[in-house]
Short mmCIF file of C-alpha atoms and ligand atoms in Angstrom, two decimals:
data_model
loop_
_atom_site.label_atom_id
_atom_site.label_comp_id
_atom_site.label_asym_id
_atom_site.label_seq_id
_atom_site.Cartn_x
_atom_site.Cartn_y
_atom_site.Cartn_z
CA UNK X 1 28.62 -0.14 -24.56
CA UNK X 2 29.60 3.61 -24.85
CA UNK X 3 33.66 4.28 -23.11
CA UNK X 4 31.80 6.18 -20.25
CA UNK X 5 28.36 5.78 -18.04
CA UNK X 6 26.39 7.63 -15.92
CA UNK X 7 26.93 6.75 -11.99
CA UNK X 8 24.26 9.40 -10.76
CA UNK X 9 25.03 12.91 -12.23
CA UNK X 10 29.12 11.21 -12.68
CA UNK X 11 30.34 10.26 -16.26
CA UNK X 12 32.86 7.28 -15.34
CA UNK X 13 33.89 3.92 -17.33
CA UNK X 14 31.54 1.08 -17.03
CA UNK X 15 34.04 -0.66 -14.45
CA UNK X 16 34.09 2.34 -12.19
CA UNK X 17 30.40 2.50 -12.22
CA UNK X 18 29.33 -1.41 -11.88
CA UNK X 19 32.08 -1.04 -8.25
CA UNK X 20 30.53 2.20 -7.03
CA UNK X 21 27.05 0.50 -7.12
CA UNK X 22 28.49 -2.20 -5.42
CA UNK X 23 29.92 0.49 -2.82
CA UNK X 24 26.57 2.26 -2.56
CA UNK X 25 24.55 -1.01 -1.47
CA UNK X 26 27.22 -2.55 0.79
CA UNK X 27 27.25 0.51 2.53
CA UNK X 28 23.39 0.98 2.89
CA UNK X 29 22.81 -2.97 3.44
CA UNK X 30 22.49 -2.61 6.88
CA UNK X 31 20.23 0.47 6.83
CA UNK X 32 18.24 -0.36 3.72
CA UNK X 33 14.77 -1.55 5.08
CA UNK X 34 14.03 1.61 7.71
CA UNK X 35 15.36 4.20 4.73
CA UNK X 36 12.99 2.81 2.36
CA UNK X 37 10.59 3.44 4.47
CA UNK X 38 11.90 6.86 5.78
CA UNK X 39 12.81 8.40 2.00
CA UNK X 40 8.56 6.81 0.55
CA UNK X 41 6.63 7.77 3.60
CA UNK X 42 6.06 3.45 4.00
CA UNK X 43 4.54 3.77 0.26
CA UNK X 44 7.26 1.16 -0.95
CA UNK X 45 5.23 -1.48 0.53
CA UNK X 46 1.83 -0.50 -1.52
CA UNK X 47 3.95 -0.07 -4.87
CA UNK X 48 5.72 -3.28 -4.26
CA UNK X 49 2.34 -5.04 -3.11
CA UNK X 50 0.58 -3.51 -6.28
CA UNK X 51 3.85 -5.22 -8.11
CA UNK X 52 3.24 -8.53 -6.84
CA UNK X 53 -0.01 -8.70 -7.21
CA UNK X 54 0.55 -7.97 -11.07
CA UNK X 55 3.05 -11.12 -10.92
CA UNK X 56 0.54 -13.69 -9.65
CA UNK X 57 3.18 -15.84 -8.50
CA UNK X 58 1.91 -19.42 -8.52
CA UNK X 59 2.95 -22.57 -6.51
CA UNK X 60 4.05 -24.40 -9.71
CA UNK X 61 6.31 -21.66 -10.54
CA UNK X 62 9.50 -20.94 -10.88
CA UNK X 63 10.88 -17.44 -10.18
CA UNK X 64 14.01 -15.20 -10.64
CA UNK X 65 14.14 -12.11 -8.38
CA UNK X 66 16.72 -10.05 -9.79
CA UNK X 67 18.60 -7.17 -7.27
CA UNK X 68 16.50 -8.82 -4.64
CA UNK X 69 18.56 -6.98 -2.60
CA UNK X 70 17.29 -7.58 0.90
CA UNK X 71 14.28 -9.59 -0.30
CA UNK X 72 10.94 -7.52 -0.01
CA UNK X 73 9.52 -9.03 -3.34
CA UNK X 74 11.01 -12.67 -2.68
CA UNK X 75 9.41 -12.74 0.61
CA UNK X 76 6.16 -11.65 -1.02
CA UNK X 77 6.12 -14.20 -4.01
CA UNK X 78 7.16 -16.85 -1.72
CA UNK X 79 3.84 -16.34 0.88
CA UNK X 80 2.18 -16.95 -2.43
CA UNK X 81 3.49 -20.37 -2.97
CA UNK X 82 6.46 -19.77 -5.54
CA UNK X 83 9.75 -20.88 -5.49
CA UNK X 84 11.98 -17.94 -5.76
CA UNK X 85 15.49 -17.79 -6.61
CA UNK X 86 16.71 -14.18 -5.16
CA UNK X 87 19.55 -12.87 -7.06
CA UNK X 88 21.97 -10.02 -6.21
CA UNK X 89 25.33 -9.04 -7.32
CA UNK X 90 26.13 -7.58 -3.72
CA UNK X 91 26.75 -10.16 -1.46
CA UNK X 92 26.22 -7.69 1.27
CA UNK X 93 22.45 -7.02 0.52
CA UNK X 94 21.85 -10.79 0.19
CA UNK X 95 23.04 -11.88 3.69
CA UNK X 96 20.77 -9.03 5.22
CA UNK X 97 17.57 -10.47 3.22
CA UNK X 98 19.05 -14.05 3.96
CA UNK X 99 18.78 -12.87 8.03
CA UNK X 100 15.08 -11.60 7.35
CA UNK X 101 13.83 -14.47 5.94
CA UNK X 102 14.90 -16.96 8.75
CA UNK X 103 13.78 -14.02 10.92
CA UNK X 104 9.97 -14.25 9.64
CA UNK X 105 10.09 -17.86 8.93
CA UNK X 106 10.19 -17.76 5.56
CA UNK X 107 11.57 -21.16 3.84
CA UNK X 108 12.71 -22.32 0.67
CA UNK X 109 14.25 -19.17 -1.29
CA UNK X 110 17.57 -19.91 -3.01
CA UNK X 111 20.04 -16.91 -3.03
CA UNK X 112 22.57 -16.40 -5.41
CA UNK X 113 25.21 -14.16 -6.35
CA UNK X 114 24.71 -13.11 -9.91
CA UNK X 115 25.35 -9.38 -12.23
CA UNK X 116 21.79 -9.17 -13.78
CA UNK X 117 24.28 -8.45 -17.01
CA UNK X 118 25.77 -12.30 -17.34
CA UNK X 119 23.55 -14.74 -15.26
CA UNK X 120 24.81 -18.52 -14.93
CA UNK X 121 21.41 -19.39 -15.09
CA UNK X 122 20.54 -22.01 -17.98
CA UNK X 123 18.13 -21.06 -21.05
CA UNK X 124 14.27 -20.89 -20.36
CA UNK X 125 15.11 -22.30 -16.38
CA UNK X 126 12.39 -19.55 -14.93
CA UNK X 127 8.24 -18.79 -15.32
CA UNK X 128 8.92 -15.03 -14.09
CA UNK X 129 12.01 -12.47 -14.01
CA UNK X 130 11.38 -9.51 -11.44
CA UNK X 131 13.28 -7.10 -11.25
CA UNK X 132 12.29 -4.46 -8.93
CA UNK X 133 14.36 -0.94 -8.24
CA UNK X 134 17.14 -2.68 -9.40
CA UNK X 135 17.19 -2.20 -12.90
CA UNK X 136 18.76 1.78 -13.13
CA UNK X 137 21.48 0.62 -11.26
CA UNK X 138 22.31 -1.76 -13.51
CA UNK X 139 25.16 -0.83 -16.08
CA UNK X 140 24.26 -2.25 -19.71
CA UNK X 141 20.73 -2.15 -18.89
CA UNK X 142 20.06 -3.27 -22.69
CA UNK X 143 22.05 -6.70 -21.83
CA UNK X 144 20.52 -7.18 -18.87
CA UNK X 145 16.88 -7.40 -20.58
CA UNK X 146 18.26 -9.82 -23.28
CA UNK X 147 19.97 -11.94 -20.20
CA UNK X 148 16.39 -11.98 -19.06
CA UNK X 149 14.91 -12.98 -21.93
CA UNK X 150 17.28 -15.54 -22.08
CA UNK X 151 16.44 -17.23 -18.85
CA UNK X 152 12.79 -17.19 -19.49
CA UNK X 153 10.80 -20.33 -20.33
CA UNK X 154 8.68 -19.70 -23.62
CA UNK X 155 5.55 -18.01 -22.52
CA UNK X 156 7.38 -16.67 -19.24
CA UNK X 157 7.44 -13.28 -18.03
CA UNK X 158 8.95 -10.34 -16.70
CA UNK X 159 7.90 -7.89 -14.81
CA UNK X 160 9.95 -4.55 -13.72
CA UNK X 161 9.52 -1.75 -11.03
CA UNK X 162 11.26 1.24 -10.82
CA UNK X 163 10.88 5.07 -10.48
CA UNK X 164 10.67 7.21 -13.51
CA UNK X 165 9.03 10.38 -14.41
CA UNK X 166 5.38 12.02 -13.27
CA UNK X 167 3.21 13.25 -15.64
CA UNK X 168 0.75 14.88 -12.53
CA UNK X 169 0.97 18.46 -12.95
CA UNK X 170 3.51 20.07 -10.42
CA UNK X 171 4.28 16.99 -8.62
CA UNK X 172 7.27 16.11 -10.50
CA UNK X 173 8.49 19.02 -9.57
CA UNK X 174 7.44 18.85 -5.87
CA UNK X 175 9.29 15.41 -5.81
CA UNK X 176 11.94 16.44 -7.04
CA UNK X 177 12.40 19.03 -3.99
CA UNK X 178 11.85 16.20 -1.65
CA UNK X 179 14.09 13.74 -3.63
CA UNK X 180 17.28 16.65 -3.99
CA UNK X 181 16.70 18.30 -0.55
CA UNK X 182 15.84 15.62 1.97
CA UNK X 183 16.90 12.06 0.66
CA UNK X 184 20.53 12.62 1.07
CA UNK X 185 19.91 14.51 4.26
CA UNK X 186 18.30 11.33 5.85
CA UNK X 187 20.65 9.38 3.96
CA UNK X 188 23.32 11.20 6.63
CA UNK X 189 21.26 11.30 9.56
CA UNK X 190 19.87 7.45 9.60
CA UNK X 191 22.98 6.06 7.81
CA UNK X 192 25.82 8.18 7.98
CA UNK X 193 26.02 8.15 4.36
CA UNK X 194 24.98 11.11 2.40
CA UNK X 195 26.40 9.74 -1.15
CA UNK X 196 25.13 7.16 -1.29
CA UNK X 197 21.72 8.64 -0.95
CA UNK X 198 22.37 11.38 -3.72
CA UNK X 199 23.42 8.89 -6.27
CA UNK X 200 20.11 6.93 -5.69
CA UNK X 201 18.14 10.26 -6.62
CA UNK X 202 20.22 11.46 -9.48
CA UNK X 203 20.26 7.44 -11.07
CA UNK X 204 16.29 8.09 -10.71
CA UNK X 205 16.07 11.35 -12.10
CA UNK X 206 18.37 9.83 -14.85
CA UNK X 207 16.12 6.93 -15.97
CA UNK X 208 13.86 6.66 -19.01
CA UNK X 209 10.34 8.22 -19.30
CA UNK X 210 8.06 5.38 -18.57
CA UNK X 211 7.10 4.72 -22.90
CA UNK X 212 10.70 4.96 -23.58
CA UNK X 213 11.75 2.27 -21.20
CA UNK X 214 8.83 0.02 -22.47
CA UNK X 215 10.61 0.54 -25.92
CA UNK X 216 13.79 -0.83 -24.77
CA UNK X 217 11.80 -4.06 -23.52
CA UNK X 218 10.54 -4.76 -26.81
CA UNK X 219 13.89 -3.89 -28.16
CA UNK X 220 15.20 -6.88 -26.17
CA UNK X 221 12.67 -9.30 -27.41
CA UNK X 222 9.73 -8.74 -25.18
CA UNK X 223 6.56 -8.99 -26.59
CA UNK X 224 3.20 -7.92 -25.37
CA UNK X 225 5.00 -4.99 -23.46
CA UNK X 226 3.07 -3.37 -20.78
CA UNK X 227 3.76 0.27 -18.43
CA UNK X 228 1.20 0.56 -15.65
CA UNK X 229 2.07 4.03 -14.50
CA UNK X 230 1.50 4.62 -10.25
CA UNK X 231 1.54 8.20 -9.15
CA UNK X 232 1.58 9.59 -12.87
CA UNK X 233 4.39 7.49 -13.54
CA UNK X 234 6.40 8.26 -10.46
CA UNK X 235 7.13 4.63 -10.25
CA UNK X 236 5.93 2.12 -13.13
CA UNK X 237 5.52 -1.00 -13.67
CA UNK X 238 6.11 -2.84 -16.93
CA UNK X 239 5.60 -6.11 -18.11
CA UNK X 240 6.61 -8.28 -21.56
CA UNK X 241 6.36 -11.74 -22.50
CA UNK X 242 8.90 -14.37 -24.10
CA UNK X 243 6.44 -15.62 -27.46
C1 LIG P 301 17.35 -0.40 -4.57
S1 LIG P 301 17.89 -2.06 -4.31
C2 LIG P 301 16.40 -2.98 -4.59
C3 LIG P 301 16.30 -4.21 -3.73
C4 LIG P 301 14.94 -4.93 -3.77
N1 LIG P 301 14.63 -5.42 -5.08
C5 LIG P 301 13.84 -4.06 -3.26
O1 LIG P 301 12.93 -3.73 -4.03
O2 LIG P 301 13.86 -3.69 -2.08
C6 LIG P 301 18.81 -2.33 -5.79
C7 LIG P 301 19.57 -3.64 -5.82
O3 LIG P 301 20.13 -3.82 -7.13
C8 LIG P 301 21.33 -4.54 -6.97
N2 LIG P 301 22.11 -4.46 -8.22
C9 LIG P 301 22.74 -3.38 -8.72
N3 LIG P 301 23.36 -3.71 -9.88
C10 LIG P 301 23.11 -5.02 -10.11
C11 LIG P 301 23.48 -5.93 -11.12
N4 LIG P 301 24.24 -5.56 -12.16
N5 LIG P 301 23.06 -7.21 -11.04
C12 LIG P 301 22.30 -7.62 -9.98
N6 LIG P 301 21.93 -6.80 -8.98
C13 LIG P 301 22.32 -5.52 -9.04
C14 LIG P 301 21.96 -3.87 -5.77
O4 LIG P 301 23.00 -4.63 -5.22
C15 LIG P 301 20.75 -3.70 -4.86
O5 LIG P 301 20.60 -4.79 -3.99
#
């Protein structure tokens, strides 16, 4: 782990940055759900859907939903018939998705408290790891992946959503406007909190071209690596199995 880490366009230690993030979410937990939808125009909910559906959760299974944050993928793998554990390292973002749940009646997710870096979790307890927009803010994203690994039954799975980088011509670009320019504005407007909202573009501007983050899967012992690339790789999904 280098001496200092990116926390959006910041270089600070690894300490600093794992708090900030921390800062960032308990801040937007309350706000979280309508901004999603605000900042992707409701297409969170397709790329998520399209996410899931790669997953084929199954009733037999076991899952871990890593940064579950306020549960959006839990609650869709649980409809399904899995049992879910939802992890989080902010407390904050839990108890929202914890409220949601009992809101729409969904039952039997465990939540947990856990940094995606060192989970508690025994060897080979899970059939799936998600992970979904969670894994850039993570701070030794390498040790996360091998923690996953870890966890995973032989033959399990993991599966990973995030934004990255378009290949569409002039779109990237045209994102990019949207992302510098009106994010953080919303950010302000809907939840008082501008920073917050610029760090979440600059940590996606700042994350690996989709091939280069499937490299760093099979780096961590993932075989079988998939990217599925949505929007010209905008956001992407990628897959590996534990052999
Ligand atoms: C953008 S939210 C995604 C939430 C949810 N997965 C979704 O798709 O709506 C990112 C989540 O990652 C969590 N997170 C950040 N660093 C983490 C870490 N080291 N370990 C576990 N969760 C982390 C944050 O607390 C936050 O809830």
């Amino acid at each position: 782990m280098p001496d200092t880490v990116n926390f959006g366009d910041q270089l600070v230690s690894p300490e600093e940055k794992t708090r900030k993030v921390g800062e960032v979410f308990s801040s937007v937990a309350r706000r979280y759900d309508v901004m999603n939808d605000l900042m992707s125009g409701g297409m969170h909910r397709l790329w998520k859907d399209r996410f899931v559906s790669r997953v084929k959760p199954q009733p037999h299974e076991h899952i871990l939903d890593m940064a579950g944050g306020t549960g959006d993928i839990a609650f869709r793998m649980a409809r399904r018939g899995a049992a879910v554990t939802v992890s989080d390292i902010n407390a904050d973002m839990l108890g929202v998705g914890e409220e949601r749940a009992a809101k729409k009646g969904i039952e039997g997710l465990n939540w947990s408290v856990q940094n995606a870096e060192e989970l508690s979790f025994a060897d080979r307890s899970f059939d799936a790891y998600t992970i979904a927009f969670g894994i850039r803010n993570v701070t030794d994203i390498p040790k996360a992946l091998r923690d996953a690994h870890r966890v995973l039954k032989f033959g399990g799975r993991l599966f990973v959503l995030e934004f990255s980088t378009s290949d569409w011509p002039g779109f990237g670009e045209l994102y990019e406007q949207w992302a510098d320019k009106a994010i953080p504005r919303i950010g302000k407007a809907v939840a008082s909190d501008e920073a917050s909202y610029r760090y979440l573009v600059e940590s996606i501007r700042r994350f690996p071209k989709p091939y280069d983050f499937e490299r760093m899967i099979g780096e961590a012992g993932f075989t079988r690596t998939r990217t599925e690339t949505l929007m010209g790789g905008l956001v992407c999904i990628w897959s590996g199995w534990k052999a």
